[in-house]
Amino acid sequence: MSSAEMRHAILKEIAQEKLDNLPKLAKVKFGENTFNDQLMREKLPKDVYKKLKQTIKSGAKLDLSIANSVAHAMKEWAMSKGVDHFTHWFQPQTGLTAEKHDSFFEIESDGQVIERFKGDQLVQGEPDASSFPSGGRRTTFEARGYTMWDPSSPAFIMEGPNGGGILCIPSVFISYTGEALDKKTPLLRSMEAINKSALKVLRLFGNKTANRVVTTVGTEQEYFLIDKRYYNLRPDLRITGRTLIGAEPPKGQQLEDHYFGSIKERVLAFMQDAEQELYKLGVPAKTRHNEVAPHQYEIAPIFAELNIGADRNQLIMEVLRKVANRHGLALLLHEKPFKGINGSGKHNNWSIADDNGNNLLDPGKTPEENLQFLVFLVAILHAVYKYGDLLRASIASAGNDHRLGANEAPPAIMSVFLGERLTEILDDIKQGKELKKTEEFIIDLGISKLPSILRDNTDRNRTSPFAFTGNKFEFRAVGSAASISLPNTVLSAAVADSLDLLVAEIEKELNGSTEFNATVLKVLQKYIIETEPIRFEGNNYSKEWEEEAAKRGLPNVRKTAHALKAFIDPKNMDMLIRQKVFSKEEIEARYHIHLEQYVKTLDIEVDTLCDLIQTFVLPAALKYQNQLVNNIKNVQSISAQIKMDAEPLNETMIMVNKAITELNKRCKTLHETLQKGLAITDIEEQAVFFADHIPDLLESTREPADQLESILPDDVWPLPKYAEMLFIM
Ligand code: ADP
Ligand code: MG
């Protein structure tokens, strides 16, 4: 069967499919596949449980006798659920998760077979680190690293496809010299940075009861689903995650609703199944809905502490992929799978809370609480103002470059949306005004000049990359395929640093003064003025904002290669080092890894596109050309007897011919440019060369291919079309 015939066969199959034989959902218990706190309390000796909890809280190294006891209980529990393997589950620089399974199975010296899992195996593992990206900083030998259990995130069982399963132990991944080789270690460090700095603010405001401040995160994950059979016929989707060619479908397809019913059912069945798997893993999937684009959806869990939230987002991506497969669907996490169709992102909801459960970004009810809230708010403004370029770098990827600034996602310009009411309050403080007495602003002038701040639920700005949404900030520019670790690490570090700055300044100003509120307001005023350029309430997608932002001096860096430079900007490096989140070497390693990933991604895209054109598009076009030649000959051969109009045939022939020539030419240019780029040895220079040439060339090369798709007869076109992938399921 030719590919074109397969396309048609799939279409027929889908039309005939019924959803009758989907397996019925079984009842599951939330967290049944996690070794969670409740289970630990149940299964561990009291003193062991207590010591473990203490260790988790203090972050100290685990005592081996305790580790042995925990490992034993874990193994017994896992084996009772049919598990026979374990793995340290960690997050290397690839942005994915890594696992290497070992069985519990051991052979004693007397030949006896036993199942064993010891404390040291639980606490520490040694994967061969040499093949993970390390930023070219270490030789293979030095890249040796080990994984270490992160007991603050619960161990879980990943079920095997035909029974059994793997006990997964969330871990960090570090080198023998203590360097972070993963995404998790810096994330944990940034949580510590926030804890330290935010506690200083609480103490400044006389809070003596809070002992810890945690960072919380809830991630709204967008994704596409298409029929797996179509996916299998698209090498570009399989290899690069996005379609490198494909003519945009005629407008109005979305409005045809005959397929709606069936989409809903098949997708809902998938969602229910996926959510159930997530429940078992203790991931509280809460929200699901259709997204803007056809076949685009969203899932959001209830928020959690940052490291757990990051683990859960990885699990969500993994589970969605597995379950989709089971349902004959392909999950597309790429930021831009289809040209001309909205891409996908991740809304990263970020907040901080004390250990008494108070959300510190919730405007309070009393003026004192409000003042404290404003210190946090202004610190965040300052963080985005001063380190916006670094935040941009933290979300940079070849995939995300397609979205940022493409009128569908927040732009590459970092700005903050606060809403009308907060804006007014900040403006009043800036002008040193007596604050307005309106019905919305309940003023208590007795203590300070500050009104209580009512929640502003009225206006929402969907176009802002960084929006205040009542009691949290929503960082909306994160890519859908990316790990959320780096952006959150950078954001948390920057906020911690800005909090330090504000606290130090307030303390200095307070020296000798008894006017606490007035002093705090004075410092806030200074920073409200300084950070004003970063605040924007208007339409972030508009041309006017681009111009306005340029006037304000805000960077607008569209391409990853350029954006990544922010990592090694001394201002940013100093901050990350000061907050003990990264060492200089760790930052440089990441900078290099991201440059390499960028170059590799584009390199693979070029190869894949050239291959697609050579082996799919051109053969189909030439076949049609040949048909046309024969047709024209036939028409000419009978022209003596019957007069026929050969003009339409000729016109088509000319169009096809032109497109083929153009495609050949552009393909050649693309290929030559790639070779030029690959010859550059300096990675920085190379990435910039790629950024300056490759994305544009990829676009121009696909044009004649897309044109051919709309000229060639349907029965010779070898690749599933947008209309099939996006409107049929
Ligand atoms: P939206 O109106 O933006 O969709 P939701 O209430 O649905 O807001 O929340 C979206 C995400 O934000 C969810 O994952 C939710 O758990 C998370 N979220 C809510 N409160 C917080 C918080 N304090 N810290 C971090 N994330 C939060
Ligand atoms: Mg939201």
Short mmCIF file of N, CA and C in Angstrom, two decimals, residues 291-413:
data_model
loop_
_atom_site.label_atom_id
_atom_site.label_comp_id
_atom_site.label_asym_id
_atom_site.label_seq_id
_atom_site.Cartn_x
_atom_site.Cartn_y
_atom_site.Cartn_z
N GLU A 291 -9.05 23.47 24.42
CA GLU A 291 -8.34 24.73 24.22
C GLU A 291 -8.79 25.36 22.91
N VAL A 292 -8.15 26.48 22.60
CA VAL A 292 -8.55 27.28 21.44
C VAL A 292 -8.48 26.50 20.13
N ALA A 293 -7.36 25.84 19.89
CA ALA A 293 -7.16 25.19 18.60
C ALA A 293 -7.91 23.87 18.54
N PRO A 294 -8.21 23.40 17.32
CA PRO A 294 -8.84 22.09 17.21
C PRO A 294 -7.91 21.01 17.76
N HIS A 295 -8.46 20.08 18.47
CA HIS A 295 -7.70 18.97 19.07
C HIS A 295 -6.66 19.41 20.08
N GLN A 296 -6.89 20.58 20.68
CA GLN A 296 -5.97 21.06 21.71
C GLN A 296 -6.71 21.09 23.06
N TYR A 297 -6.03 20.65 24.10
CA TYR A 297 -6.66 20.50 25.41
C TYR A 297 -5.75 20.99 26.51
N GLU A 298 -6.32 21.04 27.73
CA GLU A 298 -5.52 21.48 28.88
C GLU A 298 -5.84 20.63 30.09
N ILE A 299 -4.82 20.39 30.90
CA ILE A 299 -5.02 19.71 32.17
C ILE A 299 -4.27 20.49 33.25
N ALA A 300 -4.90 20.66 34.41
CA ALA A 300 -4.24 21.36 35.52
C ALA A 300 -4.47 20.62 36.82
N PRO A 301 -3.42 20.41 37.57
CA PRO A 301 -3.58 19.79 38.89
C PRO A 301 -3.74 20.87 39.95
N ILE A 302 -4.10 20.46 41.14
CA ILE A 302 -4.08 21.39 42.27
C ILE A 302 -2.62 21.68 42.61
N PHE A 303 -2.34 22.93 42.97
CA PHE A 303 -0.94 23.33 43.19
C PHE A 303 -0.30 22.58 44.36
N ALA A 304 1.02 22.62 44.36
CA ALA A 304 1.78 21.94 45.41
C ALA A 304 3.08 22.70 45.64
N GLU A 305 3.86 22.26 46.63
CA GLU A 305 5.17 22.86 46.82
C GLU A 305 5.98 22.66 45.55
N LEU A 306 6.84 23.62 45.29
CA LEU A 306 7.51 23.70 43.99
C LEU A 306 8.16 22.41 43.50
N ASN A 307 8.95 21.75 44.36
CA ASN A 307 9.64 20.54 43.86
C ASN A 307 8.64 19.43 43.54
N ILE A 308 7.59 19.36 44.33
CA ILE A 308 6.57 18.34 44.08
C ILE A 308 5.76 18.72 42.83
N GLY A 309 5.47 20.00 42.73
CA GLY A 309 4.76 20.49 41.54
C GLY A 309 5.54 20.19 40.27
N ALA A 310 6.87 20.34 40.35
CA ALA A 310 7.71 20.08 39.18
C ALA A 310 7.72 18.59 38.85
N ASP A 311 7.84 17.76 39.88
CA ASP A 311 7.78 16.31 39.66
C ASP A 311 6.44 15.93 39.01
N ARG A 312 5.39 16.54 39.54
CA ARG A 312 4.06 16.19 39.04
C ARG A 312 3.87 16.60 37.60
N ASN A 313 4.43 17.74 37.24
CA ASN A 313 4.28 18.14 35.85
C ASN A 313 4.99 17.14 34.93
N GLN A 314 6.14 16.65 35.38
CA GLN A 314 6.83 15.62 34.58
C GLN A 314 5.97 14.38 34.48
N LEU A 315 5.37 14.00 35.60
CA LEU A 315 4.51 12.81 35.59
C LEU A 315 3.31 13.00 34.69
N ILE A 316 2.74 14.20 34.73
CA ILE A 316 1.58 14.47 33.88
C ILE A 316 1.95 14.26 32.42
N MET A 317 3.09 14.81 32.02
CA MET A 317 3.49 14.68 30.61
C MET A 317 3.72 13.21 30.25
N GLU A 318 4.34 12.49 31.18
CA GLU A 318 4.64 11.09 30.92
C GLU A 318 3.37 10.24 30.84
N VAL A 319 2.48 10.46 31.80
CA VAL A 319 1.25 9.67 31.85
C VAL A 319 0.36 9.98 30.65
N LEU A 320 0.26 11.26 30.29
CA LEU A 320 -0.56 11.62 29.13
C LEU A 320 -0.05 10.88 27.90
N ARG A 321 1.27 10.82 27.76
CA ARG A 321 1.84 10.17 26.58
C ARG A 321 1.51 8.68 26.56
N LYS A 322 1.70 8.04 27.72
CA LYS A 322 1.45 6.59 27.79
C LYS A 322 -0.02 6.27 27.54
N VAL A 323 -0.87 7.01 28.21
CA VAL A 323 -2.30 6.70 28.09
C VAL A 323 -2.81 7.02 26.68
N ALA A 324 -2.29 8.08 26.10
CA ALA A 324 -2.69 8.43 24.72
C ALA A 324 -2.39 7.24 23.81
N ASN A 325 -1.21 6.71 23.97
CA ASN A 325 -0.78 5.58 23.19
C ASN A 325 -1.77 4.42 23.29
N ARG A 326 -2.17 4.16 24.53
CA ARG A 326 -3.13 3.09 24.80
C ARG A 326 -4.45 3.32 24.06
N HIS A 327 -4.78 4.58 23.85
CA HIS A 327 -6.05 4.92 23.21
C HIS A 327 -5.89 5.14 21.70
N GLY A 328 -4.72 4.75 21.17
CA GLY A 328 -4.51 4.94 19.74
C GLY A 328 -4.36 6.40 19.37
N LEU A 329 -3.93 7.19 20.35
CA LEU A 329 -3.75 8.62 20.10
C LEU A 329 -2.28 8.97 20.27
N ALA A 330 -1.87 10.06 19.63
CA ALA A 330 -0.52 10.56 19.84
C ALA A 330 -0.60 11.89 20.56
N LEU A 331 0.19 12.02 21.61
CA LEU A 331 0.23 13.27 22.38
C LEU A 331 1.29 14.17 21.76
N LEU A 332 0.90 15.41 21.47
CA LEU A 332 1.88 16.37 20.95
C LEU A 332 2.10 17.46 21.98
N LEU A 333 3.30 17.48 22.53
CA LEU A 333 3.61 18.49 23.55
C LEU A 333 4.38 19.66 22.97
N HIS A 334 4.74 19.56 21.71
CA HIS A 334 5.54 20.62 21.09
C HIS A 334 4.82 21.97 21.16
N GLU A 335 5.61 23.04 21.25
CA GLU A 335 5.01 24.37 21.37
C GLU A 335 4.31 24.82 20.09
N LYS A 336 4.67 24.21 18.96
CA LYS A 336 4.03 24.65 17.71
C LYS A 336 3.96 23.48 16.74
N PRO A 337 3.03 22.56 16.98
CA PRO A 337 2.98 21.39 16.10
C PRO A 337 2.47 21.72 14.69
N PHE A 338 1.62 22.74 14.57
CA PHE A 338 1.00 23.02 13.27
C PHE A 338 1.12 24.51 12.93
N LYS A 339 1.62 24.77 11.75
CA LYS A 339 1.72 26.16 11.31
C LYS A 339 0.33 26.77 11.16
N GLY A 340 0.19 28.00 11.61
CA GLY A 340 -1.08 28.69 11.44
C GLY A 340 -2.15 28.30 12.44
N ILE A 341 -1.81 27.39 13.35
CA ILE A 341 -2.75 26.95 14.38
C ILE A 341 -2.09 27.29 15.72
N ASN A 342 -2.87 27.82 16.65
CA ASN A 342 -2.32 28.16 17.96
C ASN A 342 -1.44 27.08 18.55
N GLY A 343 -0.33 27.46 19.10
CA GLY A 343 0.56 26.49 19.74
C GLY A 343 0.20 26.27 21.20
N SER A 344 1.05 25.53 21.89
CA SER A 344 0.77 25.18 23.29
C SER A 344 1.81 25.77 24.24
N GLY A 345 1.32 26.05 25.44
CA GLY A 345 2.21 26.56 26.48
C GLY A 345 1.87 25.94 27.81
N LYS A 346 2.48 26.51 28.80
CA LYS A 346 2.26 26.03 30.15
C LYS A 346 2.08 27.28 31.00
N HIS A 347 0.96 27.40 31.69
CA HIS A 347 0.81 28.54 32.59
C HIS A 347 1.31 28.12 33.94
N ASN A 348 2.34 28.82 34.37
CA ASN A 348 3.01 28.45 35.60
C ASN A 348 2.51 29.37 36.72
N ASN A 349 1.58 28.85 37.52
CA ASN A 349 1.05 29.65 38.63
C ASN A 349 1.98 29.54 39.81
N TRP A 350 2.45 30.68 40.30
CA TRP A 350 3.53 30.70 41.30
C TRP A 350 3.12 31.56 42.48
N SER A 351 3.34 31.04 43.66
CA SER A 351 3.07 31.85 44.84
C SER A 351 3.97 31.41 45.99
N ILE A 352 3.86 32.11 47.12
CA ILE A 352 4.61 31.70 48.31
C ILE A 352 3.66 31.71 49.51
N ALA A 353 3.93 30.80 50.43
CA ALA A 353 3.06 30.68 51.60
C ALA A 353 3.90 30.35 52.82
N ASP A 354 3.43 30.77 54.00
CA ASP A 354 4.18 30.39 55.20
C ASP A 354 3.68 29.05 55.71
N ASP A 355 4.36 28.50 56.69
CA ASP A 355 3.99 27.16 57.15
C ASP A 355 2.74 27.15 58.02
N ASN A 356 2.14 28.34 58.22
CA ASN A 356 0.83 28.36 58.85
C ASN A 356 -0.28 28.38 57.80
N GLY A 357 0.13 28.22 56.57
CA GLY A 357 -0.85 28.13 55.50
C GLY A 357 -1.29 29.48 54.93
N ASN A 358 -0.60 30.56 55.30
CA ASN A 358 -0.98 31.87 54.77
C ASN A 358 -0.31 32.12 53.43
N ASN A 359 -1.12 32.38 52.44
CA ASN A 359 -0.59 32.74 51.13
C ASN A 359 -0.06 34.18 51.22
N LEU A 360 1.22 34.35 51.01
CA LEU A 360 1.83 35.66 51.22
C LEU A 360 1.55 36.61 50.07
N LEU A 361 0.97 36.10 49.00
CA LEU A 361 0.60 36.99 47.89
C LEU A 361 -0.90 37.28 47.91
N ASP A 362 -1.52 36.93 49.02
CA ASP A 362 -2.93 37.25 49.17
C ASP A 362 -2.99 38.60 49.87
N PRO A 363 -3.54 39.60 49.19
CA PRO A 363 -3.65 40.89 49.88
C PRO A 363 -4.41 40.69 51.18
N GLY A 364 -3.92 41.27 52.24
CA GLY A 364 -4.50 40.97 53.54
C GLY A 364 -5.74 41.77 53.86
N LYS A 365 -6.24 41.58 55.05
CA LYS A 365 -7.43 42.30 55.47
C LYS A 365 -7.09 43.52 56.31
N THR A 366 -5.92 43.51 56.89
CA THR A 366 -5.54 44.66 57.69
C THR A 366 -4.45 45.44 56.98
N PRO A 367 -4.30 46.72 57.32
CA PRO A 367 -3.25 47.53 56.68
C PRO A 367 -1.86 46.93 56.88
N GLU A 368 -1.60 46.36 58.05
CA GLU A 368 -0.26 45.78 58.26
C GLU A 368 -0.03 44.64 57.27
N GLU A 369 -1.05 43.79 57.15
CA GLU A 369 -0.93 42.69 56.20
C GLU A 369 -0.73 43.22 54.79
N ASN A 370 -1.46 44.29 54.50
CA ASN A 370 -1.35 44.89 53.18
C ASN A 370 0.04 45.41 52.90
N LEU A 371 0.60 46.02 53.90
CA LEU A 371 1.93 46.59 53.72
C LEU A 371 2.93 45.47 53.45
N GLN A 372 2.79 44.40 54.20
CA GLN A 372 3.67 43.25 53.98
C GLN A 372 3.46 42.69 52.58
N PHE A 373 2.19 42.58 52.20
CA PHE A 373 1.88 42.11 50.84
C PHE A 373 2.56 42.99 49.79
N LEU A 374 2.51 44.29 50.04
CA LEU A 374 3.10 45.20 49.06
C LEU A 374 4.61 45.06 48.97
N VAL A 375 5.23 44.70 50.09
CA VAL A 375 6.68 44.45 50.04
C VAL A 375 6.95 43.27 49.11
N PHE A 376 6.17 42.19 49.26
CA PHE A 376 6.35 41.02 48.37
C PHE A 376 6.06 41.41 46.92
N LEU A 377 5.00 42.16 46.75
CA LEU A 377 4.59 42.54 45.39
C LEU A 377 5.68 43.36 44.69
N VAL A 378 6.18 44.35 45.42
CA VAL A 378 7.17 45.23 44.80
C VAL A 378 8.48 44.46 44.56
N ALA A 379 8.79 43.53 45.46
CA ALA A 379 9.98 42.71 45.24
C ALA A 379 9.84 41.89 43.96
N ILE A 380 8.66 41.37 43.71
CA ILE A 380 8.44 40.58 42.50
C ILE A 380 8.55 41.48 41.26
N LEU A 381 7.97 42.69 41.38
CA LEU A 381 8.11 43.64 40.27
C LEU A 381 9.58 43.90 39.99
N HIS A 382 10.32 44.08 41.06
CA HIS A 382 11.74 44.36 40.92
C HIS A 382 12.47 43.17 40.28
N ALA A 383 12.09 41.96 40.70
CA ALA A 383 12.72 40.76 40.16
C ALA A 383 12.51 40.67 38.65
N VAL A 384 11.27 40.91 38.22
CA VAL A 384 10.98 40.80 36.79
C VAL A 384 11.63 41.96 36.03
N TYR A 385 11.66 43.12 36.69
CA TYR A 385 12.27 44.30 36.06
C TYR A 385 13.76 44.08 35.84
N LYS A 386 14.42 43.64 36.91
CA LYS A 386 15.88 43.54 36.83
C LYS A 386 16.35 42.27 36.12
N TYR A 387 15.58 41.19 36.26
CA TYR A 387 16.04 39.91 35.71
C TYR A 387 15.11 39.37 34.62
N GLY A 388 14.38 40.28 34.00
CA GLY A 388 13.47 39.88 32.92
C GLY A 388 14.19 39.14 31.80
N ASP A 389 15.40 39.61 31.50
CA ASP A 389 16.16 38.96 30.43
C ASP A 389 16.50 37.51 30.80
N LEU A 390 16.76 37.30 32.09
CA LEU A 390 17.08 35.95 32.56
C LEU A 390 15.83 35.06 32.54
N LEU A 391 14.70 35.66 32.90
CA LEU A 391 13.44 34.90 32.83
C LEU A 391 13.16 34.50 31.39
N ARG A 392 13.39 35.42 30.49
CA ARG A 392 13.21 35.13 29.06
C ARG A 392 14.13 33.97 28.66
N ALA A 393 15.38 34.02 29.12
CA ALA A 393 16.34 32.96 28.78
C ALA A 393 15.87 31.62 29.35
N SER A 394 15.26 31.66 30.52
CA SER A 394 14.88 30.41 31.19
C SER A 394 13.76 29.66 30.47
N ILE A 395 13.06 30.33 29.57
CA ILE A 395 11.98 29.67 28.84
C ILE A 395 12.32 29.54 27.36
N ALA A 396 13.58 29.84 27.03
CA ALA A 396 13.97 29.86 25.62
C ALA A 396 14.19 28.46 25.07
N SER A 397 13.58 28.18 23.94
CA SER A 397 13.84 26.94 23.22
C SER A 397 13.42 27.16 21.77
N ALA A 398 13.96 26.33 20.89
CA ALA A 398 13.61 26.47 19.48
C ALA A 398 12.10 26.38 19.31
N GLY A 399 11.47 25.49 20.06
CA GLY A 399 10.02 25.31 19.97
C GLY A 399 9.27 26.55 20.43
N ASN A 400 9.70 27.10 21.56
CA ASN A 400 8.98 28.24 22.13
C ASN A 400 9.17 29.51 21.30
N ASP A 401 10.24 29.56 20.51
CA ASP A 401 10.45 30.72 19.63
C ASP A 401 9.31 30.89 18.64
N HIS A 402 8.63 29.81 18.32
CA HIS A 402 7.50 29.90 17.38
C HIS A 402 6.31 30.62 17.99
N ARG A 403 6.23 30.59 19.32
CA ARG A 403 5.04 31.16 19.98
C ARG A 403 5.27 32.59 20.43
N LEU A 404 6.38 32.80 21.14
CA LEU A 404 6.58 34.10 21.78
C LEU A 404 6.58 35.20 20.73
N GLY A 405 5.63 36.05 20.84
CA GLY A 405 5.57 37.16 19.90
C GLY A 405 4.89 36.81 18.60
N ALA A 406 4.19 35.70 18.57
CA ALA A 406 3.51 35.33 17.32
C ALA A 406 2.00 35.58 17.43
N ASN A 407 1.62 36.54 18.26
CA ASN A 407 0.21 36.91 18.39
C ASN A 407 -0.70 35.80 18.89
N GLU A 408 -0.14 34.86 19.60
CA GLU A 408 -0.98 33.81 20.15
C GLU A 408 -0.55 33.52 21.57
N ALA A 409 0.66 33.94 21.88
CA ALA A 409 1.21 33.71 23.21
C ALA A 409 1.82 35.01 23.67
N PRO A 410 2.00 35.14 24.98
CA PRO A 410 2.67 36.35 25.46
C PRO A 410 3.99 36.51 24.72
N PRO A 411 4.37 37.75 24.49
CA PRO A 411 5.56 38.01 23.67
C PRO A 411 6.85 37.75 24.43
N ALA A 412 7.94 37.90 23.70
CA ALA A 412 9.26 37.72 24.30
C ALA A 412 9.61 38.91 25.20
N ILE A 413 8.75 39.92 25.21
CA ILE A 413 8.98 41.07 26.10
C ILE A 413 8.39 40.74 27.46
#
